[in-house]
Amino acid sequence: MSLSFFAFALFLYLGLDVPEAAFSPACAAASEGVEISYGSVIKLMHERTKFRLHSHEVPYGSGSGQQSVTGFPNVDDSNSYWIIKRLPDSSAKQGDSIPNGTIIRMQHMRTRKWLHSHLHASPITGNLEVSCFGGERESDTGDYWRLEIEGKGKTWRQDQRIRLRHVDTGGYLHSHDKKYSRIAGGQQEVCGVREKRPDNVWLAAEGVYLPVNGSK
């Protein structure tokens, strides 16, 4: 495992600005189709609006009152990094590739909470609320998301269009151009929608991608 990954993680954990040197060209260029493995730290980009999946220590003022999740317009915000994690009872290891159909968890790098959903209504549209919840030792099935790769891809790569479907509710991770005006002014609502729509397609963007086990 490279030193740059640990340096990158330390910068994020301490809340410092991440230096550009933390990204190698091989890891940062989406056109190269870098394979995504467990333990990678990525930003997830909403395909249509180009906003990044984002969270911060601001609770929702309605619904669950849990930590809010939004779409963020700026590329360089460290609150948009997520660690790709396996399930607690999985035999997969850090560095393993992630096949289509796999159930994964996504841990917010800065706050250590899990990308989560449930039946509470989202604040703007009344769809399924998406929040951040739990912590290192607190995780449940509300944190489980099934990877659905568009097209013929067998394992998750950086240039692939994907959907994430929430296991408990059946809702797809979704965003749109409806924006908050107060606490998260200018940020987009992120929610869950049970139907497949163009607005629930995402791509892996910036990040540190761990080498896949067995690769040279």
Tab-separated table of C-alpha atoms in Angstrom:
chain	number	residue	atom	x	y	z
A	1	MET	CA	0.000	0.000	0.000
A	2	SER	CA	1.466	3.327	-1.029
A	3	LEU	CA	2.657	6.002	1.347
A	4	SER	CA	0.657	8.581	-0.597
A	5	PHE	CA	-2.603	6.900	0.441
A	6	PHE	CA	-1.773	7.162	4.154
A	7	ALA	CA	-0.626	10.755	3.745
A	8	PHE	CA	-3.845	11.560	1.915
A	9	ALA	CA	-5.989	9.917	4.593
A	10	LEU	CA	-4.142	11.774	7.351
A	11	PHE	CA	-4.710	15.125	5.649
A	12	LEU	CA	-8.438	14.405	5.363
A	13	TYR	CA	-8.746	13.121	8.918
A	14	LEU	CA	-7.064	16.233	10.318
A	15	GLY	CA	-9.172	18.507	8.142
A	16	LEU	CA	-6.225	19.918	6.220
A	17	ASP	CA	-6.157	20.903	2.572
A	18	VAL	CA	-5.211	17.952	0.398
A	19	PRO	CA	-2.109	18.641	-1.717
A	20	GLU	CA	-2.357	17.924	-5.431
A	21	ALA	CA	0.668	15.636	-5.101
A	22	ALA	CA	-1.490	13.159	-3.206
A	23	PHE	CA	-3.047	12.159	-6.516
A	24	SER	CA	-1.064	10.219	-9.073
A	25	PRO	CA	-2.066	10.672	-12.736
A	26	ALA	CA	-2.934	6.977	-12.943
A	27	CYS	CA	-5.416	7.357	-10.116
A	28	ALA	CA	-6.967	10.672	-11.108
A	29	ALA	CA	-7.794	10.252	-14.795
A	30	ALA	CA	-11.285	8.878	-15.308
A	31	SER	CA	-10.577	8.010	-18.946
A	32	GLU	CA	-8.059	5.372	-17.881
A	33	GLY	CA	-10.735	3.186	-16.276
A	34	VAL	CA	-8.888	2.525	-13.018
A	35	GLU	CA	-10.410	-0.434	-11.183
A	36	ILE	CA	-11.982	0.394	-7.823
A	37	SER	CA	-11.172	-1.812	-4.839
A	38	TYR	CA	-12.150	-1.978	-1.184
A	39	GLY	CA	-10.325	0.676	0.823
A	40	SER	CA	-10.202	3.190	-2.026
A	41	VAL	CA	-11.126	6.777	-1.128
A	42	ILE	CA	-13.223	8.400	-3.832
A	43	LYS	CA	-15.581	11.179	-4.761
A	44	LEU	CA	-18.808	10.093	-6.404
A	45	MET	CA	-19.990	12.456	-9.149
A	46	HIS	CA	-23.609	12.820	-10.205
A	47	GLU	CA	-23.489	12.283	-13.957
A	48	ARG	CA	-25.964	14.907	-15.124
A	49	THR	CA	-25.198	17.824	-12.777
A	50	LYS	CA	-21.511	17.024	-12.019
A	51	PHE	CA	-22.088	17.723	-8.300
A	52	ARG	CA	-20.181	15.479	-5.844
A	53	LEU	CA	-21.828	13.349	-3.154
A	54	HIS	CA	-21.125	15.289	0.050
A	55	SER	CA	-21.758	15.306	3.791
A	56	HIS	CA	-20.912	17.555	6.725
A	57	GLU	CA	-21.734	17.861	10.414
A	58	VAL	CA	-25.042	19.589	9.789
A	59	PRO	CA	-28.195	17.657	10.784
A	60	TYR	CA	-31.404	17.667	8.827
A	61	GLY	CA	-33.994	20.021	10.295
A	62	SER	CA	-36.733	17.519	9.512
A	63	GLY	CA	-37.136	13.766	9.060
A	64	SER	CA	-34.565	11.733	10.986
A	65	GLY	CA	-32.489	14.699	12.163
A	66	GLN	CA	-29.384	12.711	11.184
A	67	GLN	CA	-26.309	14.134	9.456
A	68	SER	CA	-27.296	15.557	6.094
A	69	VAL	CA	-26.079	14.374	2.685
A	70	THR	CA	-26.089	16.740	-0.304
A	71	GLY	CA	-24.645	17.286	-3.745
A	72	PHE	CA	-21.750	19.766	-3.671
A	73	PRO	CA	-20.720	21.935	-6.658
A	74	ASN	CA	-16.998	22.397	-5.951
A	75	VAL	CA	-14.451	19.730	-6.860
A	76	ASP	CA	-11.899	20.587	-4.154
A	77	ASP	CA	-13.954	20.055	-0.973
A	78	SER	CA	-12.618	17.342	1.347
A	79	ASN	CA	-16.086	16.635	2.785
A	80	SER	CA	-16.902	14.817	-0.461
A	81	TYR	CA	-14.530	11.859	0.078
A	82	TRP	CA	-15.919	8.386	0.801
A	83	ILE	CA	-14.148	5.146	1.725
A	84	ILE	CA	-15.430	2.045	-0.059
A	85	LYS	CA	-15.979	-0.666	2.557
A	86	ARG	CA	-17.092	-4.295	2.537
A	87	LEU	CA	-19.859	-5.698	4.736
A	88	PRO	CA	-18.892	-6.751	8.278
A	89	ASP	CA	-19.370	-10.478	7.579
A	90	SER	CA	-17.784	-10.432	4.117
A	91	SER	CA	-14.710	-12.522	3.274
A	92	ALA	CA	-13.511	-9.813	0.879
A	93	LYS	CA	-10.255	-8.046	1.731
A	94	GLN	CA	-8.959	-4.536	1.331
A	95	GLY	CA	-7.688	-4.231	-2.234
A	96	ASP	CA	-10.150	-6.766	-3.684
A	97	SER	CA	-12.078	-5.730	-6.792
A	98	ILE	CA	-15.833	-5.162	-6.539
A	99	PRO	CA	-18.042	-7.175	-8.915
A	100	ASN	CA	-21.338	-5.950	-10.303
A	101	GLY	CA	-24.193	-6.730	-7.892
A	102	THR	CA	-22.018	-6.587	-4.770
A	103	ILE	CA	-23.472	-5.000	-1.633
A	104	ILE	CA	-21.080	-2.367	-0.276
A	105	ARG	CA	-20.933	0.358	2.353
A	106	MET	CA	-19.609	3.892	1.917
A	107	GLN	CA	-18.021	5.604	4.914
A	108	HIS	CA	-17.723	9.385	4.982
A	109	MET	CA	-14.010	10.090	5.358
A	110	ARG	CA	-14.253	13.188	7.554
A	111	THR	CA	-17.001	12.197	10.002
A	112	ARG	CA	-16.666	8.375	9.840
A	113	LYS	CA	-20.430	7.974	9.456
A	114	TRP	CA	-22.037	5.652	6.882
A	115	LEU	CA	-24.066	6.576	3.832
A	116	HIS	CA	-27.530	5.572	5.031
A	117	SER	CA	-31.177	5.615	4.014
A	118	HIS	CA	-34.592	4.782	5.469
A	119	LEU	CA	-38.276	5.666	5.087
A	120	HIS	CA	-38.082	9.240	6.390
A	121	ALA	CA	-39.039	11.824	3.759
A	122	SER	CA	-36.308	13.894	2.098
A	123	PRO	CA	-36.553	17.641	2.888
A	124	ILE	CA	-37.272	19.120	-0.560
A	125	THR	CA	-39.076	16.493	-2.644
A	126	GLY	CA	-40.426	14.087	-0.028
A	127	ASN	CA	-38.582	11.122	-1.535
A	128	LEU	CA	-36.571	8.714	0.627
A	129	GLU	CA	-34.148	10.573	2.900
A	130	VAL	CA	-30.426	9.816	2.506
A	131	SER	CA	-28.300	10.622	5.541
A	132	CYS	CA	-25.043	9.765	7.287
A	133	PHE	CA	-25.394	7.663	10.418
A	134	GLY	CA	-23.494	5.443	12.851
A	135	GLY	CA	-19.722	5.181	13.164
A	136	GLU	CA	-16.771	2.805	13.213
A	137	ARG	CA	-18.530	0.389	15.583
A	138	GLU	CA	-22.118	1.195	14.664
A	139	SER	CA	-23.462	0.028	11.317
A	140	ASP	CA	-26.637	-1.739	10.211
A	141	THR	CA	-28.433	-2.811	7.044
A	142	GLY	CA	-29.535	0.790	6.482
A	143	ASP	CA	-25.932	1.331	5.320
A	144	TYR	CA	-26.055	-1.381	2.632
A	145	TRP	CA	-26.039	-0.398	-1.054
A	146	ARG	CA	-26.023	-2.731	-4.054
A	147	LEU	CA	-23.678	-1.777	-6.904
A	148	GLU	CA	-25.378	-1.842	-10.320
A	149	ILE	CA	-23.002	-1.238	-13.237
A	150	GLU	CA	-24.559	0.093	-16.426
A	151	GLY	CA	-23.587	-1.849	-19.529
A	152	LYS	CA	-21.458	-4.986	-19.657
A	153	GLY	CA	-18.868	-4.213	-16.986
A	154	LYS	CA	-18.152	-7.048	-14.565
A	155	THR	CA	-16.186	-5.127	-11.925
A	156	TRP	CA	-16.392	-1.484	-10.850
A	157	ARG	CA	-14.094	0.866	-12.766
A	158	GLN	CA	-13.673	4.604	-12.656
A	159	ASP	CA	-15.116	5.297	-16.105
A	160	GLN	CA	-18.299	3.257	-15.612
A	161	ARG	CA	-21.775	4.621	-15.097
A	162	ILE	CA	-23.254	3.077	-11.965
A	163	ARG	CA	-26.291	3.111	-9.753
A	164	LEU	CA	-26.369	2.390	-6.018
A	165	ARG	CA	-29.586	0.742	-4.834
A	166	HIS	CA	-30.382	0.807	-1.143
A	167	VAL	CA	-30.991	-2.719	0.121
A	168	ASP	CA	-33.619	-1.980	2.792
A	169	THR	CA	-35.805	0.498	0.874
A	170	GLY	CA	-35.095	-0.342	-2.769
A	171	GLY	CA	-34.357	3.328	-3.452
A	172	TYR	CA	-31.653	4.384	-5.891
A	173	LEU	CA	-29.174	7.041	-4.772
A	174	HIS	CA	-30.514	10.081	-6.598
A	175	SER	CA	-29.917	13.794	-7.045
A	176	HIS	CA	-31.285	16.591	-9.206
A	177	ASP	CA	-31.048	20.349	-9.650
A	178	LYS	CA	-33.349	21.159	-6.723
A	179	LYS	CA	-31.184	23.085	-4.253
A	180	TYR	CA	-31.272	24.090	-0.604
A	181	SER	CA	-31.562	27.798	0.155
A	182	ARG	CA	-30.590	27.988	3.847
A	183	ILE	CA	-28.224	25.758	5.856
A	184	ALA	CA	-26.746	24.086	2.766
A	185	GLY	CA	-27.380	26.965	0.386
A	186	GLY	CA	-26.509	26.147	-3.222
A	187	GLN	CA	-26.160	22.421	-2.537
A	188	GLN	CA	-28.429	19.876	-4.200
A	189	GLU	CA	-30.790	17.515	-2.493
A	190	VAL	CA	-29.644	13.877	-2.451
A	191	CYS	CA	-32.409	11.364	-1.847
A	192	GLY	CA	-33.609	7.863	-2.697
A	193	VAL	CA	-35.993	7.109	-5.580
A	194	ARG	CA	-37.323	3.618	-6.248
A	195	GLU	CA	-37.504	3.974	-10.029
A	196	LYS	CA	-34.528	3.871	-12.401
A	197	ARG	CA	-34.080	7.393	-13.773
A	198	PRO	CA	-31.299	9.282	-15.569
A	199	ASP	CA	-30.786	11.270	-12.350
A	200	ASN	CA	-29.657	8.236	-10.339
A	201	VAL	CA	-26.522	7.588	-12.393
A	202	TRP	CA	-23.115	8.298	-10.816
A	203	LEU	CA	-19.431	7.979	-11.706
A	204	ALA	CA	-16.330	7.614	-9.545
A	205	ALA	CA	-14.262	10.788	-9.868
A	206	GLU	CA	-11.289	12.123	-7.875
A	207	GLY	CA	-9.669	9.967	-5.229
A	208	VAL	CA	-6.973	7.530	-4.230
A	209	TYR	CA	-7.539	4.120	-5.788
A	210	LEU	CA	-5.772	1.240	-4.052
A	211	PRO	CA	-4.066	-1.315	-6.298
A	212	VAL	CA	-6.261	-4.342	-6.897
A	213	ASN	CA	-5.009	-7.500	-5.197
A	214	GLY	CA	-3.132	-9.668	-7.666
A	215	SER	CA	-2.551	-6.845	-10.154
A	216	LYS	CA	0.952	-5.829	-11.231
